[in-house]
Amino acid sequence: MSLQFVIGSSGAGKSCYAYGHVIQESMKYPKRQYYVIVPEQFTMQTQKTLVEMHPGRGILNIDVLSFQRLAYRIIQETGGNMGKPYLGGQMKRPGCLDEVKSLISEFLLYDIGDSDLEDMVHRAEQQPLLHMKLQDVQVLYKGFKEYLEGHYITGEEILDALLPAVPLSEKLKDSVIVLDGFTGFTPIQVKVIRELLAVCQKVMVTVTMDGSGDVFAKGKPHQLF
């Protein structure tokens, strides 16, 4: 297992370098699997870019996926429970419902549990309006999770289901992963990356920042990168 950062400012050629490296490696080791993980909205463009860059105009052992698409691929391979339909964008989102849905999505993305919400409610006891709103949110969140139990799995929760599947995957074993196009990672994505580091041959991450900066130093709120 190895971890490589490709660091540079915007437009410095980080993606080009990472893609070129993957293409050369994929031709040298045709039996090894390569995964380029990008945000969902960039998958098609990234596929096009890789095909155009490849000398053979083909990417047989390179897959371009989002985190969610990777989750479906690996869970299906390892025989995980995919019987629950994906909720995704099937809910109508007029007015307040849209705001509630967004809030619940944020809770799931950032691993906010019942105990965390309970603590928020407790801390807001001296602020009556906020306290009442948080109590309402707590009821909605609990009811939402109870309704989904055994029936649905949300897009945010699919990554939770991926975590135990990663060590069981033959496709991921000794593969090379490139994480590109992300401005940051949610807590659940960080957990997935931690699991990938344990089984993959190499993980490359493109990082937008000043090349002279210290990638391991904690930045200040006002800093650009």
CSV table of C-alpha atoms in Angstrom, one decimal:
chain,number,residue,atom,x,y,z
A,1,MET,CA,0.0,0.0,0.0
A,2,SER,CA,1.3,3.5,-0.8
A,3,LEU,CA,-0.2,7.0,-0.8
A,4,GLN,CA,0.8,9.7,-3.3
A,5,PHE,CA,-0.3,13.3,-3.3
A,6,VAL,CA,-0.2,15.2,-6.6
A,7,ILE,CA,0.0,18.8,-5.5
A,8,GLY,CA,-0.4,22.0,-7.5
A,9,SER,CA,-2.4,25.1,-8.1
A,10,SER,CA,-5.5,25.2,-10.3
A,11,GLY,CA,-4.5,24.5,-13.9
A,12,ALA,CA,-1.1,23.2,-13.0
A,13,GLY,CA,-1.7,19.9,-14.7
A,14,LYS,CA,-2.4,17.6,-11.7
A,15,SER,CA,-5.1,15.6,-13.4
A,16,CYS,CA,-3.1,15.3,-16.7
A,17,TYR,CA,-0.1,14.0,-14.7
A,18,ALA,CA,-2.3,11.5,-12.7
A,19,TYR,CA,-4.2,10.3,-15.8
A,20,GLY,CA,-0.9,9.9,-17.8
A,21,HIS,CA,0.6,7.9,-15.0
A,22,VAL,CA,-2.4,5.6,-14.9
A,23,ILE,CA,-2.5,5.1,-18.6
A,24,GLN,CA,1.2,4.2,-18.8
A,25,GLU,CA,0.8,1.8,-15.8
A,26,SER,CA,-2.3,0.2,-17.2
A,27,MET,CA,-0.5,-0.7,-20.5
A,28,LYS,CA,2.5,-2.0,-18.5
A,29,TYR,CA,0.3,-4.1,-16.2
A,30,PRO,CA,-2.8,-5.1,-18.2
A,31,LYS,CA,-4.1,-7.5,-15.5
A,32,ARG,CA,-4.1,-4.9,-12.8
A,33,GLN,CA,-7.3,-2.8,-12.3
A,34,TYR,CA,-7.2,1.0,-12.2
A,35,TYR,CA,-10.0,3.1,-10.8
A,36,VAL,CA,-10.2,6.9,-11.3
A,37,ILE,CA,-12.7,8.2,-8.7
A,38,VAL,CA,-14.2,11.7,-9.4
A,39,PRO,CA,-17.3,13.6,-8.4
A,40,GLU,CA,-20.4,12.2,-10.0
A,41,GLN,CA,-20.8,15.1,-12.4
A,42,PHE,CA,-17.3,14.6,-13.9
A,43,THR,CA,-17.5,10.9,-14.7
A,44,MET,CA,-18.4,11.2,-18.4
A,45,GLN,CA,-15.9,14.0,-19.1
A,46,THR,CA,-13.1,12.1,-17.3
A,47,GLN,CA,-13.9,9.0,-19.4
A,48,LYS,CA,-13.7,11.1,-22.6
A,49,THR,CA,-10.4,12.7,-21.5
A,50,LEU,CA,-8.8,9.3,-20.6
A,51,VAL,CA,-9.8,7.8,-24.0
A,52,GLU,CA,-8.4,10.8,-25.9
A,53,MET,CA,-5.1,10.6,-23.9
A,54,HIS,CA,-4.7,6.8,-24.3
A,55,PRO,CA,-2.5,5.8,-27.3
A,56,GLY,CA,-4.8,2.9,-28.1
A,57,ARG,CA,-8.0,5.0,-27.6
A,58,GLY,CA,-9.3,2.5,-25.1
A,59,ILE,CA,-9.3,2.1,-21.3
A,60,LEU,CA,-10.0,-1.6,-20.9
A,61,ASN,CA,-8.5,-2.0,-17.4
A,62,ILE,CA,-9.3,1.6,-16.2
A,63,ASP,CA,-12.7,2.4,-14.7
A,64,VAL,CA,-14.0,5.9,-14.1
A,65,LEU,CA,-16.4,6.0,-11.2
A,66,SER,CA,-17.9,8.2,-8.5
A,67,PHE,CA,-17.8,7.0,-4.9
A,68,GLN,CA,-21.4,5.8,-5.1
A,69,ARG,CA,-20.8,3.9,-8.4
A,70,LEU,CA,-17.8,2.3,-6.8
A,71,ALA,CA,-20.0,1.2,-3.9
A,72,TYR,CA,-22.5,-0.4,-6.2
A,73,ARG,CA,-19.8,-2.2,-8.1
A,74,ILE,CA,-18.0,-3.6,-5.0
A,75,ILE,CA,-21.2,-4.5,-3.1
A,76,GLN,CA,-22.5,-6.4,-6.1
A,77,GLU,CA,-19.2,-8.2,-6.4
A,78,THR,CA,-19.0,-9.3,-2.7
A,79,GLY,CA,-22.7,-10.3,-2.5
A,80,GLY,CA,-23.8,-7.4,-0.2
A,81,ASN,CA,-27.5,-6.7,0.3
A,82,MET,CA,-28.6,-4.6,-2.6
A,83,GLY,CA,-32.3,-5.5,-2.2
A,84,LYS,CA,-33.0,-2.1,-0.8
A,85,PRO,CA,-33.9,0.3,-3.6
A,86,TYR,CA,-31.9,3.5,-3.9
A,87,LEU,CA,-33.9,6.5,-2.7
A,88,GLY,CA,-31.8,9.2,-4.4
A,89,GLY,CA,-33.8,12.0,-6.0
A,90,GLN,CA,-37.1,10.2,-6.1
A,91,MET,CA,-38.6,12.4,-3.4
A,92,LYS,CA,-40.5,15.5,-4.5
A,93,ARG,CA,-38.9,18.6,-3.2
A,94,PRO,CA,-41.4,21.5,-2.9
A,95,GLY,CA,-40.6,24.2,-0.3
A,96,CYS,CA,-40.0,23.1,3.2
A,97,LEU,CA,-39.7,19.4,2.2
A,98,ASP,CA,-36.7,20.3,0.1
A,99,GLU,CA,-35.0,22.0,3.1
A,100,VAL,CA,-35.7,19.1,5.4
A,101,LYS,CA,-34.4,16.6,2.9
A,102,SER,CA,-31.2,18.7,2.5
A,103,LEU,CA,-30.7,18.8,6.2
A,104,ILE,CA,-31.2,15.1,6.7
A,105,SER,CA,-28.7,14.5,3.8
A,106,GLU,CA,-26.1,16.6,5.6
A,107,PHE,CA,-26.7,14.7,8.8
A,108,LEU,CA,-26.0,11.4,6.9
A,109,LEU,CA,-23.0,12.8,5.0
A,110,TYR,CA,-21.3,14.0,8.2
A,111,ASP,CA,-22.2,11.0,10.3
A,112,ILE,CA,-24.6,12.8,12.7
A,113,GLY,CA,-26.3,10.3,14.9
A,114,ASP,CA,-29.1,10.3,17.4
A,115,SER,CA,-26.7,11.0,20.3
A,116,ASP,CA,-25.2,14.0,18.4
A,117,LEU,CA,-28.7,15.5,17.9
A,118,GLU,CA,-29.6,14.8,21.5
A,119,ASP,CA,-26.5,16.7,22.6
A,120,MET,CA,-27.4,19.6,20.3
A,121,VAL,CA,-30.9,19.8,21.8
A,122,HIS,CA,-29.4,19.8,25.3
A,123,ARG,CA,-26.9,22.6,24.5
A,124,ALA,CA,-29.7,24.8,23.1
A,125,GLU,CA,-31.8,24.7,26.2
A,126,GLN,CA,-31.1,28.4,26.9
A,127,GLN,CA,-32.2,29.3,23.4
A,128,PRO,CA,-36.0,28.5,23.3
A,129,LEU,CA,-36.6,29.0,19.6
A,130,LEU,CA,-33.5,27.0,18.5
A,131,HIS,CA,-34.3,24.3,21.1
A,132,MET,CA,-37.8,23.8,19.7
A,133,LYS,CA,-36.6,23.7,16.1
A,134,LEU,CA,-33.9,21.1,17.0
A,135,GLN,CA,-36.5,19.0,18.8
A,136,ASP,CA,-38.7,19.0,15.7
A,137,VAL,CA,-35.6,18.0,13.6
A,138,GLN,CA,-34.8,15.3,16.0
A,139,VAL,CA,-38.4,13.8,15.6
A,140,LEU,CA,-38.2,14.1,11.8
A,141,TYR,CA,-34.7,12.4,11.6
A,142,LYS,CA,-35.8,9.6,13.9
A,143,GLY,CA,-39.0,9.0,11.9
A,144,PHE,CA,-37.1,9.2,8.6
A,145,LYS,CA,-34.6,6.5,9.7
A,146,GLU,CA,-37.3,4.3,11.1
A,147,TYR,CA,-39.3,4.5,7.8
A,148,LEU,CA,-36.2,3.6,5.8
A,149,GLU,CA,-35.2,0.7,7.9
A,150,GLY,CA,-35.5,-2.5,5.9
A,151,HIS,CA,-37.0,-0.7,2.9
A,152,TYR,CA,-34.7,1.9,1.4
A,153,ILE,CA,-31.1,2.9,1.4
A,154,THR,CA,-30.1,6.5,0.6
A,155,GLY,CA,-27.3,7.7,-1.6
A,156,GLU,CA,-25.4,8.8,1.5
A,157,GLU,CA,-25.8,5.4,3.3
A,158,ILE,CA,-24.5,3.4,0.4
A,159,LEU,CA,-21.0,4.3,1.4
A,160,ASP,CA,-21.6,2.9,4.9
A,161,ALA,CA,-22.6,-0.4,3.2
A,162,LEU,CA,-19.3,-0.2,1.1
A,163,LEU,CA,-17.0,-0.2,4.2
A,164,PRO,CA,-17.3,-3.9,5.1
A,165,ALA,CA,-17.2,-4.9,1.5
A,166,VAL,CA,-13.9,-3.3,0.6
A,167,PRO,CA,-11.7,-5.9,2.4
A,168,LEU,CA,-13.6,-8.7,0.7
A,169,SER,CA,-13.2,-7.4,-2.9
A,170,GLU,CA,-11.0,-9.2,-5.3
A,171,LYS,CA,-11.4,-6.3,-7.8
A,172,LEU,CA,-9.9,-3.8,-5.3
A,173,LYS,CA,-7.0,-6.1,-4.1
A,174,ASP,CA,-3.7,-4.7,-5.5
A,175,SER,CA,-5.6,-2.2,-7.7
A,176,VAL,CA,-4.5,1.5,-8.2
A,177,ILE,CA,-6.9,4.3,-7.2
A,178,VAL,CA,-6.8,7.9,-8.3
A,179,LEU,CA,-8.9,10.4,-6.4
A,180,ASP,CA,-9.3,13.5,-8.6
A,181,GLY,CA,-11.5,16.6,-8.7
A,182,PHE,CA,-12.4,16.8,-5.0
A,183,THR,CA,-12.1,20.0,-2.9
A,184,GLY,CA,-12.5,17.9,0.2
A,185,PHE,CA,-13.9,14.6,1.6
A,186,THR,CA,-16.9,14.0,3.9
A,187,PRO,CA,-16.3,11.9,7.0
A,188,ILE,CA,-17.8,8.8,5.4
A,189,GLN,CA,-15.6,9.2,2.3
A,190,VAL,CA,-12.6,9.5,4.6
A,191,LYS,CA,-13.6,6.1,6.1
A,192,VAL,CA,-13.9,4.6,2.7
A,193,ILE,CA,-10.4,5.9,1.7
A,194,ARG,CA,-9.0,4.4,4.9
A,195,GLU,CA,-10.3,1.0,3.9
A,196,LEU,CA,-9.0,1.4,0.3
A,197,LEU,CA,-5.5,2.2,1.6
A,198,ALA,CA,-5.5,-1.1,3.4
A,199,VAL,CA,-6.2,-3.2,0.3
A,200,CYS,CA,-5.1,-1.2,-2.8
A,201,GLN,CA,-1.6,-1.3,-4.2
A,202,LYS,CA,-1.6,2.5,-4.5
A,203,VAL,CA,-3.8,5.5,-3.9
A,204,MET,CA,-3.1,8.8,-5.7
A,205,VAL,CA,-4.8,12.0,-4.6
A,206,THR,CA,-4.7,15.3,-6.5
A,207,VAL,CA,-4.6,18.3,-4.1
A,208,THR,CA,-5.2,21.9,-5.2
A,209,MET,CA,-2.9,24.1,-3.1
A,210,ASP,CA,0.2,26.2,-3.4
A,211,GLY,CA,3.0,23.8,-4.4
A,212,SER,CA,5.3,25.5,-1.8
A,213,GLY,CA,2.9,24.9,1.1
A,214,ASP,CA,3.1,22.1,3.7
A,215,VAL,CA,0.4,19.5,2.8
A,216,PHE,CA,0.5,18.2,6.4
A,217,ALA,CA,0.1,21.6,8.1
A,218,LYS,CA,-3.3,22.6,9.3
A,219,GLY,CA,-4.5,25.6,7.4
A,220,LYS,CA,-6.1,28.8,8.8
A,221,PRO,CA,-9.8,29.7,7.9
A,222,HIS,CA,-8.8,32.7,5.8
A,223,GLN,CA,-6.3,30.8,3.6
A,224,LEU,CA,-7.2,30.1,0.0
A,225,PHE,CA,-6.2,26.4,0.1
